[in-house]
Coordinates of C-alpha atoms and ligand atoms in Angstrom, one line a residue:
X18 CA -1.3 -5.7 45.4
X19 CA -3.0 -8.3 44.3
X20 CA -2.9 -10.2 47.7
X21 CA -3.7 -7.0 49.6
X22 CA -7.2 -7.0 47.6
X23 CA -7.9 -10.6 48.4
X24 CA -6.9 -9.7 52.5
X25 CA -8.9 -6.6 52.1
X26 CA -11.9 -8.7 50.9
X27 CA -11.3 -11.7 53.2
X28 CA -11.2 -9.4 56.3
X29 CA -14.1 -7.3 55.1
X30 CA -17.4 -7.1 57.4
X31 CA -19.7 -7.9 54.0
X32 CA -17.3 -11.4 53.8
X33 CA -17.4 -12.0 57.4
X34 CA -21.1 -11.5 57.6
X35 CA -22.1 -13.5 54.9
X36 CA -19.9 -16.2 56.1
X37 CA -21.4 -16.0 59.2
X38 CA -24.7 -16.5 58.1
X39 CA -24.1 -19.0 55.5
X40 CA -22.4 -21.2 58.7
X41 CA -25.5 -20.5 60.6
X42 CA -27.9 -21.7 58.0
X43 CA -25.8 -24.8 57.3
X44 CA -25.7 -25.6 60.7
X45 CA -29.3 -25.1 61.0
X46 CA -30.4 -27.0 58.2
X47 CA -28.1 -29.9 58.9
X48 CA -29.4 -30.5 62.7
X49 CA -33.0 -30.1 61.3
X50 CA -31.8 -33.0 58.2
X51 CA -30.6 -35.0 60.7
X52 CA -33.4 -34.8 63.5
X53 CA -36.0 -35.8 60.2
X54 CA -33.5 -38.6 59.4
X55 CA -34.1 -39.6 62.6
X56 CA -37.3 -39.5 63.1
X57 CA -38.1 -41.4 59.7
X58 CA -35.5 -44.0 60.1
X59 CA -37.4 -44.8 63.5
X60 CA -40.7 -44.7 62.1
X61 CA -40.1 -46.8 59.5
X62 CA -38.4 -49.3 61.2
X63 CA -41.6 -49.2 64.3
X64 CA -43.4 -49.6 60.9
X65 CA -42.0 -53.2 60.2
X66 CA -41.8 -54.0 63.8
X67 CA -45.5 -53.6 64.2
X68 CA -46.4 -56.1 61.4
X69 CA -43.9 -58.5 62.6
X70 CA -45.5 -58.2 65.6
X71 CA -49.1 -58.6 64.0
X72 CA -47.7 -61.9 62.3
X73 CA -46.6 -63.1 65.5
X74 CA -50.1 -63.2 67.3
X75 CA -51.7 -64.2 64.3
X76 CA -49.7 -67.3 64.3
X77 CA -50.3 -67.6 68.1
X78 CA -53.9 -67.2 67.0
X79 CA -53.1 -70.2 64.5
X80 CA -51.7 -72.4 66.4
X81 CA -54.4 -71.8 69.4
X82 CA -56.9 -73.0 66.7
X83 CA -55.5 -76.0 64.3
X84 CA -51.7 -76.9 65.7
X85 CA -48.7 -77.1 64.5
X86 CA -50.0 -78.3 60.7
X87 CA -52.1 -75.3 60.2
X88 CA -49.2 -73.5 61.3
X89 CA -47.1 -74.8 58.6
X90 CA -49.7 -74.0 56.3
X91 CA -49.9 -70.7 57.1
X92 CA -46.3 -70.7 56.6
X93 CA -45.6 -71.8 53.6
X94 CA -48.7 -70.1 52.2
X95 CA -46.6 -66.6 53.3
X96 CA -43.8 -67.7 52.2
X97 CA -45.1 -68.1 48.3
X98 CA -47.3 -64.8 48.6
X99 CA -44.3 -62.9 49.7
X100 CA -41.4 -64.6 48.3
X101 CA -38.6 -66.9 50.2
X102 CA -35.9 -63.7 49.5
X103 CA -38.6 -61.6 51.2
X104 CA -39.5 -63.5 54.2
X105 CA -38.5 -66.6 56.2
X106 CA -39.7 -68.8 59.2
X107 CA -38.5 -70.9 61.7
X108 CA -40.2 -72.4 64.6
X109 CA -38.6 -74.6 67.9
X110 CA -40.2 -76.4 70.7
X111 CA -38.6 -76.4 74.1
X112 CA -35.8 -79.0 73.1
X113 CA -34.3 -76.4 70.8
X114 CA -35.8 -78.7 67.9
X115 CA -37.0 -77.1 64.6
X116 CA -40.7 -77.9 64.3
X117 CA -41.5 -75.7 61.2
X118 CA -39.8 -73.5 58.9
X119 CA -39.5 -71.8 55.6
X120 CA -37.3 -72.1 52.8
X121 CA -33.8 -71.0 54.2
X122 CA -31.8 -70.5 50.9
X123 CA -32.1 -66.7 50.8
X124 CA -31.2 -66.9 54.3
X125 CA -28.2 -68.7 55.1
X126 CA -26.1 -66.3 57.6
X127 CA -29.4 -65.1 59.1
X128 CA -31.7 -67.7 60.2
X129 CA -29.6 -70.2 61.5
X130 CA -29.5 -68.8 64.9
X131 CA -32.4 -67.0 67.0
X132 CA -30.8 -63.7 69.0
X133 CA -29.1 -65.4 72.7
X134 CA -31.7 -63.4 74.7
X135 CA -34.8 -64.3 73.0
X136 CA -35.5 -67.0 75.8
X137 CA -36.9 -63.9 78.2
X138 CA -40.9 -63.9 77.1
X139 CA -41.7 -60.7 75.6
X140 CA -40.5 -60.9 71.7
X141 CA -37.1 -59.3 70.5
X142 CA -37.0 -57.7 67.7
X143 CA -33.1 -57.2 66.2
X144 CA -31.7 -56.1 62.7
X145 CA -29.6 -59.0 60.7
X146 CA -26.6 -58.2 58.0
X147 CA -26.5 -59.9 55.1
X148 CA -23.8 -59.1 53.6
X149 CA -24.0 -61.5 50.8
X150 CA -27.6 -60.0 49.5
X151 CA -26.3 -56.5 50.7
X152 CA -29.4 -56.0 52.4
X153 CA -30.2 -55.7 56.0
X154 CA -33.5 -57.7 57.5
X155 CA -35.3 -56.9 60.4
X156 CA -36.0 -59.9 62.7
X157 CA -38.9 -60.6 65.8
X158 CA -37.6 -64.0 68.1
X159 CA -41.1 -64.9 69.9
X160 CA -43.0 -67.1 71.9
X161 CA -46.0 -68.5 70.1
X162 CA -47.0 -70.8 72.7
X163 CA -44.9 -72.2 75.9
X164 CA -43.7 -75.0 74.0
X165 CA -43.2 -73.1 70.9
X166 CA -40.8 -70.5 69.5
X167 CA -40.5 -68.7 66.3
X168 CA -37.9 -67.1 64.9
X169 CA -39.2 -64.7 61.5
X170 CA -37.5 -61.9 59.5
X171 CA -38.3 -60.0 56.8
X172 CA -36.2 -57.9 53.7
X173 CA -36.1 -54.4 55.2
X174 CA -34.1 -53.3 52.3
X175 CA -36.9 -51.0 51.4
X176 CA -36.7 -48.9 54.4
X177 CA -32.9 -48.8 53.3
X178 CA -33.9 -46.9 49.7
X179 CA -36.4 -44.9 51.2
X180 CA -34.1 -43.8 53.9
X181 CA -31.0 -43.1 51.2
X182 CA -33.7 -41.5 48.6
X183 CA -34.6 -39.2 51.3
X184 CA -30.6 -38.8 52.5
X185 CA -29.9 -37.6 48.5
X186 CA -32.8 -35.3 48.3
X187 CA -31.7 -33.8 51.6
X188 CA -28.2 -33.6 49.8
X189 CA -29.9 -31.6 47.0
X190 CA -31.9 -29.2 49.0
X191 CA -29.1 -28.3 51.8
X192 CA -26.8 -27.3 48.7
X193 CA -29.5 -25.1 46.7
X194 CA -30.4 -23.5 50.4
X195 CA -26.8 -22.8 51.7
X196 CA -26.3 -21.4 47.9
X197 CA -29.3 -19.4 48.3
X198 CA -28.6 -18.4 51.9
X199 CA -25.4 -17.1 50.8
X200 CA -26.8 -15.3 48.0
X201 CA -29.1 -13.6 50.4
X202 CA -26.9 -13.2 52.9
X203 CA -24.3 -11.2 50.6
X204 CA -26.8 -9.2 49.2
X205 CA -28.4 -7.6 53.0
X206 CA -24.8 -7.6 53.6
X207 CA -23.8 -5.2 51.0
X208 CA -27.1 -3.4 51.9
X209 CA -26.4 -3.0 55.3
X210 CA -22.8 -1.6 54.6
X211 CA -24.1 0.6 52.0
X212 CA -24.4 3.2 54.5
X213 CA -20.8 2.2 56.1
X214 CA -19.8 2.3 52.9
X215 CA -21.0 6.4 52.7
X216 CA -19.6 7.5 55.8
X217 CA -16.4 5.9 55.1
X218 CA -16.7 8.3 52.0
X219 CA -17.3 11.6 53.8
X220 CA -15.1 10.8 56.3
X221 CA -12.2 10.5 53.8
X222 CA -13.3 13.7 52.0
X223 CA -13.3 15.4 56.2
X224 CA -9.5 13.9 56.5
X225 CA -8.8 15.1 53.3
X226 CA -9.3 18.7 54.6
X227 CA -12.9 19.9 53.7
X228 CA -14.1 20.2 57.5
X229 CA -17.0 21.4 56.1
X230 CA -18.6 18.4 54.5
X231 CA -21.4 16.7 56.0
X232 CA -22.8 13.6 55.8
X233 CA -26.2 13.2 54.4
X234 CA -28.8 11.1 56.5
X235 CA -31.4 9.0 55.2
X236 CA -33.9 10.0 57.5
X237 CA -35.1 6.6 58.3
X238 CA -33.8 7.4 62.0
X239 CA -31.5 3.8 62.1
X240 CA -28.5 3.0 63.8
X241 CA -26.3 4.4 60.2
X242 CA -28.4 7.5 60.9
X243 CA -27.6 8.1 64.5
X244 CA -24.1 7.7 63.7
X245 CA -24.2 10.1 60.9
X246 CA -25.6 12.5 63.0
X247 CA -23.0 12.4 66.4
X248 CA -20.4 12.6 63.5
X249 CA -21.6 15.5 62.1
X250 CA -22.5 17.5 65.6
X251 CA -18.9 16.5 66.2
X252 CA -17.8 17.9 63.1
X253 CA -19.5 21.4 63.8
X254 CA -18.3 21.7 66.7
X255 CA -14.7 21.0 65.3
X256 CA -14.7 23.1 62.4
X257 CA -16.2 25.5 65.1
X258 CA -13.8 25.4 67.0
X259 CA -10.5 25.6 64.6
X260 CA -12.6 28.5 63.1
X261 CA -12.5 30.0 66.6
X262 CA -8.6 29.2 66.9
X263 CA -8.2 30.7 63.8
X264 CA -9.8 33.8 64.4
X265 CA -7.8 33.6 68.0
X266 CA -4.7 33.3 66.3
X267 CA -5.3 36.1 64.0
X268 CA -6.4 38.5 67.1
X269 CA -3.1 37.6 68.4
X270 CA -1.2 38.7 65.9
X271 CA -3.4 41.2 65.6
X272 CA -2.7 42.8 68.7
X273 CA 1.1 41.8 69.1
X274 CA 2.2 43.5 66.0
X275 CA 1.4 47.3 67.1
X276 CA 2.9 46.8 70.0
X277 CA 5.6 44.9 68.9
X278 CA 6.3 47.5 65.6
X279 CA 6.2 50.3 68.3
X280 CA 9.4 48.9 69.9
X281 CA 10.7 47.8 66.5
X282 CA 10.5 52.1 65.8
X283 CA 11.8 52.6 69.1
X284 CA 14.8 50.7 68.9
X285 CA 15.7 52.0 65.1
X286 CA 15.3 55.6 66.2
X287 CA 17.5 54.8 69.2
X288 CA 19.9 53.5 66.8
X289 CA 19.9 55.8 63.8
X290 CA 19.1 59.1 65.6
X291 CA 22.6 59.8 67.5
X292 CA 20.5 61.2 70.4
X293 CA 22.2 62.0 73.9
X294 CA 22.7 59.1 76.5
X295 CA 19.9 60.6 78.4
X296 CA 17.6 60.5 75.0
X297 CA 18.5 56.9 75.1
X298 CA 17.5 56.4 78.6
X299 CA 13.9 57.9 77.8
X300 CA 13.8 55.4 74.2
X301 CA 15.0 52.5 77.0
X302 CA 12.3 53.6 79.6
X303 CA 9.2 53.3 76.9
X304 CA 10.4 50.0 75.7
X305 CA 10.5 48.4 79.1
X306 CA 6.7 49.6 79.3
X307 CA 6.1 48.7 76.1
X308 CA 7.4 45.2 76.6
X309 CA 5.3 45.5 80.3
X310 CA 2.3 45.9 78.1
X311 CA 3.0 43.0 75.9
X312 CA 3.6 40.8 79.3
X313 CA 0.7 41.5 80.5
X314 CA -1.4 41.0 77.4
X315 CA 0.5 37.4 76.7
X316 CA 0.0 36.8 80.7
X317 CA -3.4 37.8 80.6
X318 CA -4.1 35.1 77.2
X319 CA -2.0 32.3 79.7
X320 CA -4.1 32.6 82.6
X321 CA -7.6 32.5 80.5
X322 CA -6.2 29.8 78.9
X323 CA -5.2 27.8 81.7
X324 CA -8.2 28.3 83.3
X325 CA -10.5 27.3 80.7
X326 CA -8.4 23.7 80.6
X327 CA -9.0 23.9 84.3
X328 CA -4.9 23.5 85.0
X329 CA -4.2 26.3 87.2
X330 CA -6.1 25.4 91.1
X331 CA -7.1 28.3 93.5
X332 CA -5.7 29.1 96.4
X333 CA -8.5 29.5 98.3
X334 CA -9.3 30.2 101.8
X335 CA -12.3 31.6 103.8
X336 CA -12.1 35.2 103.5
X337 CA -14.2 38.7 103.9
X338 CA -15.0 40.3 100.6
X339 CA -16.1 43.5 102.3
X340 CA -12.4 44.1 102.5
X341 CA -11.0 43.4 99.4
X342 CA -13.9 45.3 97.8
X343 CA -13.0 48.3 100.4
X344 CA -9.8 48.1 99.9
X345 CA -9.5 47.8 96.3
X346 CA -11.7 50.9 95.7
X347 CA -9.4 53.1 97.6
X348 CA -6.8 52.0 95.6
X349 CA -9.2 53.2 92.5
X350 CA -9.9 56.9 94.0
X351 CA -7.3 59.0 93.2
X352 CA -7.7 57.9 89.5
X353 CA -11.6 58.5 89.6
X354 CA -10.9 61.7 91.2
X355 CA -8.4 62.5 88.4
X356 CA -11.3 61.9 86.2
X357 CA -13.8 63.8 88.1
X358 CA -15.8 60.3 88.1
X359 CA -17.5 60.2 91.9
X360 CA -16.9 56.3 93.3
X361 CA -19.3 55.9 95.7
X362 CA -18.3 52.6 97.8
X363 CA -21.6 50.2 99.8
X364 CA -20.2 47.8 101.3
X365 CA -22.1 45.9 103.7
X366 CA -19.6 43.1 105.9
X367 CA -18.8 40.8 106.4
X368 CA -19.6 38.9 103.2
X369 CA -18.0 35.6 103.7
X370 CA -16.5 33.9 100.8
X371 CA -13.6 31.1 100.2
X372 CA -11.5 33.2 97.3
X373 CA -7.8 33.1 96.4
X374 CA -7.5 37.1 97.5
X375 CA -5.2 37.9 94.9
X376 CA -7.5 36.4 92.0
X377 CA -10.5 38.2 93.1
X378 CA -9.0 41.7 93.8
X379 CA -7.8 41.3 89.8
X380 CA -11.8 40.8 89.5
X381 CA -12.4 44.3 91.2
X382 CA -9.8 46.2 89.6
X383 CA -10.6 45.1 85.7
X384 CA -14.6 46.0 86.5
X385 CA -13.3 49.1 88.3
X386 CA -11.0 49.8 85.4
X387 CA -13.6 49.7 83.1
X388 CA -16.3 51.6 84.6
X389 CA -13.3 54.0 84.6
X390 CA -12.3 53.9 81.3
X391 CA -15.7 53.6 79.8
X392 CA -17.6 56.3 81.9
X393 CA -16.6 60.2 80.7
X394 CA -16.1 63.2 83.0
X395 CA -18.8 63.5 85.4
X396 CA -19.9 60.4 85.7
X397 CA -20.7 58.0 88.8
X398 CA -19.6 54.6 89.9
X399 CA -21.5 52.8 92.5
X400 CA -19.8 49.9 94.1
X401 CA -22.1 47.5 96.2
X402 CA -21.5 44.3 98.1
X403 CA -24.5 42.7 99.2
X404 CA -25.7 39.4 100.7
X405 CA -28.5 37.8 98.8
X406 CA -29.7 34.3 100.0
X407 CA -27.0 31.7 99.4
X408 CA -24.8 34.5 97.6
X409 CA -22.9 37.6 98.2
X410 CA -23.2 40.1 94.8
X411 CA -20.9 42.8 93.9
X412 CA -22.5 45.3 92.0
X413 CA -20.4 48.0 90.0
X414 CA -22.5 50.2 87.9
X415 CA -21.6 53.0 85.8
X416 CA -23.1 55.6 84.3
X417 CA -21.0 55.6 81.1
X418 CA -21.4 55.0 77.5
X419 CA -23.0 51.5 78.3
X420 CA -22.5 48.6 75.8
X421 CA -25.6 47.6 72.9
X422 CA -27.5 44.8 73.1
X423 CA -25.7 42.5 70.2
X424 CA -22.3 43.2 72.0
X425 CA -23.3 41.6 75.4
X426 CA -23.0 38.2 74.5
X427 CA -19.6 38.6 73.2
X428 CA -17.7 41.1 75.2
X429 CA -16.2 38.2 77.8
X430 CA -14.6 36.7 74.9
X431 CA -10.9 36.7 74.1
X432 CA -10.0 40.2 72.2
X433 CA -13.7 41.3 71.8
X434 CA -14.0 45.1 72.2
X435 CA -16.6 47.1 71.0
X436 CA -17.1 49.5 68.6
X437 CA -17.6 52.3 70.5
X438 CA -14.5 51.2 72.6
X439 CA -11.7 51.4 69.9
X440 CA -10.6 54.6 70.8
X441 CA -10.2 53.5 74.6
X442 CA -6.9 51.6 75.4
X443 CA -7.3 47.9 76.3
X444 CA -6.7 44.5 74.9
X445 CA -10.3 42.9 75.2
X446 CA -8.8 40.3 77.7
X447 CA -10.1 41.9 81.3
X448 CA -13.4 40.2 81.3
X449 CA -12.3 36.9 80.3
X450 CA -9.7 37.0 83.2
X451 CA -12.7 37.9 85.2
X452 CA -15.4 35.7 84.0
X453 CA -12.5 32.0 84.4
X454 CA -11.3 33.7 88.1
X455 CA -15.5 33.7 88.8
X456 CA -15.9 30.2 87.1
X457 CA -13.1 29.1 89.2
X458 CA -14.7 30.5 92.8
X459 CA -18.0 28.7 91.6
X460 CA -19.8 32.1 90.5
X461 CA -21.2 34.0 88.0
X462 CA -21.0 37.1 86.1
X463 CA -24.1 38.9 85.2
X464 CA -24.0 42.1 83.1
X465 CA -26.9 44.6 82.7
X466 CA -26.3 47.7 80.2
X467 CA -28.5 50.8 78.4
X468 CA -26.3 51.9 75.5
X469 CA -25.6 56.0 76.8
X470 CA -26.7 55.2 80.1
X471 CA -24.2 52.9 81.7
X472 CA -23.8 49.1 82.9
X473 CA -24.1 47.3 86.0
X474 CA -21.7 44.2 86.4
X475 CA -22.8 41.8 89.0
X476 CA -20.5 39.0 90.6
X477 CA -22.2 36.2 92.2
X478 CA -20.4 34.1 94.4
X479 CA -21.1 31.3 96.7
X480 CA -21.7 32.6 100.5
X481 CA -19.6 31.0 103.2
X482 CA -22.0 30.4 106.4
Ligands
LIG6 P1 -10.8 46.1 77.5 O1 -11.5 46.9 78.5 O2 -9.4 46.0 77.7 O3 -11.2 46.4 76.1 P2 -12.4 44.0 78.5 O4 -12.4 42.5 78.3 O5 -12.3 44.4 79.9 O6 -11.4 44.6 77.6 O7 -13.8 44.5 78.0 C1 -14.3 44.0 76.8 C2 -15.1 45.1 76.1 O8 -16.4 45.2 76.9 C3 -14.5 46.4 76.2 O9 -13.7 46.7 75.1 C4 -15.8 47.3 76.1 O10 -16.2 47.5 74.8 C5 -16.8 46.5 76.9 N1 -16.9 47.0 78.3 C6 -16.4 46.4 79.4 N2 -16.8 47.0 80.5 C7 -17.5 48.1 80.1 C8 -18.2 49.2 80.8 N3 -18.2 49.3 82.1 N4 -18.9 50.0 80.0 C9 -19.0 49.9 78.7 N5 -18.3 49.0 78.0 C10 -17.6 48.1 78.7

């Protein structure tokens, strides 16, 4: 438990993130320490490079003017204004003889031999150990004049204790930044995850079952924002859409149960009733259409199913809708004359189309069927096929009880029927199958309707040229 909080802390992104940063400041701050160190430690070593330079033409100067003795002079006057441990001299003439030189007893390891390639002209400047005064000296081998040499150096031990001074203080600051980088760091961190941190809260209470919850946004428009918003559109349309499964599921078993407690009767009476074999046939007869009915409906739900998923492909191939139209409406006649209904059939071919003839003759008969069902004694149906542009439109109007306005947008849905259509038989599922068999053929369906006056649906569909 215990370990799982530490992994869960470890692996977090407010860890990794501060982490992160705190490595990036470190790093930052340590190139910038050690570029300063550099720059001082070279500074202050050109520092005592240029006066041993200046001493070195002054005793040029020197020697120019009063020889070798004012030379020494001027030696051993430097040497008691700046100390023997400070400073020391030694001077050679071209035999390799020493001419003049300071007191060498702070000096021992150092001054008794000039660097081996200070015989080139220009003066070399070197740093010397000395172990035995820890200190380190900074040296200039020279030519004074072309018969004499010197060899000077000088304590440089105080560049050392600047340069370690400034090495501690760097130390000191580095820690109190990094401490205070990190400090920082954690805190915009946990800032920045606060709105994580939210989500990851309403997302838990959404996968705990309340599809209804939203997130709340701050309204600052930032990345956490966005996200809160795509994750709540996709929410909607989730809960929308298990709301909309639910209320399928519910028409389902809506519609299933009369049909299926009609047969249920059926059967019972067949069994309790003792009726002649010939009764039995007539109980057996209305089953099977009872059953056809249910196969039609659960059929009907398949195909608008699959062709919403898009599974089912067309078989489609250039055809004449004049036809099918033609055809189909004959078919229709003998029931509209039954009705007294007068089809009247305009078809003007050939209206070339690729269709699957079977899926679109369904399309014909359901709007036929309707404007049937839905249009009383008396009534007219006009069926039209016309060319218009880049389409060919099949009008059927009726003159029947029409549909209202607040229906329209609804009645191509699953199960919708409307009020006024209760009393009519039917399942709600025709113009779905027409509206995905039109989808499919890369048309449209357009309805117009005046409630008491009647309804005209129009099928657009893509002309074949
Ligand atoms: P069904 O006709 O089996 O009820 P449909 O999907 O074919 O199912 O139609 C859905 C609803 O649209 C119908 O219940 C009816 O209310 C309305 N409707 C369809 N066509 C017509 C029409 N020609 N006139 C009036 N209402 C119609």
């Amino acid at each position: 438990m215990l370990s799982e909080t530490k992994n869960r802390f470890l692996g977090s992104l407010k860890f990794r993130l501060t982490l992160l940063s705190g490595c990036i400041i470190a790093l930052t701050t340590l190139a910038a320490f050690l570029l300063l160190y550099g720059h001082l430690a070279h500074a202050l070593q050109a520092n005592v490079d240029h006066d041993l330079a200046a001493e070195l033409s002054e005793f040029q100067s020197i020697y120019s003017q009063g020889g070798l003795e004012a030379l020494r002079r001027e030696v051993a006057l430097e040497e008691s204004a700046k100390g023997k441990s400070y400073v020391f001299v030694r001077m050679f003439d071209t035999t390799g003889a020493e001419v003049v030189n300071s007191d060498l007893t702070y000096w021992n390891s150092a001054a008794t031999k000039p660097p081996a390639n200070g015989a080139s002209g220009s003066p070399v400047f070197s740093t010397i150990d000395l172990p035995e005064r820890r200190i380190k000296a900074r040296s200039i081998y020279g030519m004074l004049h072309p018969d004499l040499w010197v060899f000077m150096g000088v304590d440089a031990q105080q560049n050392s204790i600047v340069l370690a001074t400034y090495r501690q203080r760097c130390i000191e600051v580095f820690a109190v930044s990094l401490l205070a980088s990190l400090l920082a760091a954690w805190l915009i961190a946990g800032r920045a995850m606060r709105g994580v941190r939210a989500l990851t809260t309403v997302a838990e209470e959404i996968a705990g079952g309340d599809i209804d919850r939203r997130i709340t946004t701050t309204g600052y428009g930032n990345e956490i924002d966005r996200l809160a918003w795509v994750l709540n559109t996709m929410m909607s349309r989730i809960a929308a859409l298990i709301k909309e499964t639910k209320a399928l599921n519910d028409s389902i078993a809506h519609e299933l149960r009369s049909p299926l407690t009609r047969i249920r009767g059926m059967a019972e009476m067949a069994i309790t009733s003792g009726a002649t074999l010939e009764k039995h046939r007539e109980t057996a007869a209305e089953v099977v259409e009872a059953c056809d009915e249910l196969l039609g409906m659960v059929n009907s739900m398949l195909a608008i199913s699959e062709m919403e998923a898009g599974v089912v492909g067309l078989d489609a191939k250039p055809a004449d809708l004049a036809l099918l139209v033609a055809d189909t409406c004959e078919l229709f006649q003998p029931a509209a004359e039954d009705r007294k209904i007068v089809l009247n059939t305009a078809v003007a071919g050939p209206a070339k189309v690729m269709a699957d003839n079977s899926r679109l003759q369904q399309v014909v008969a359901n709007l036929l069927d309707n404007a049937l069902k839905y249009t009383p004694s008396g009534g007219t149906i006009n069926v039209k096929l016309t060319n218009e542009g880049n389409e060919v439109v099949l009008a059927v109007e009726d003159t029947g009880m029409g549909i209202c306005e607040s229906d329209i947008p609804h009645i191509f849905e699953r199960f919708y029927r409307t009020e006024q259509s209760r009393s009519t038989p039917g399942n709600g599922l025709g113009l779905g199958l027409v509206r995905g068999i039109v989808n499919m053929h890369g048309g449209r369906v357009e309805v117009k309707s005046v409630t008491g006056r009647g309804s005209i649906f129009r099928v657009c569909l893509p002309c074949l040229h």
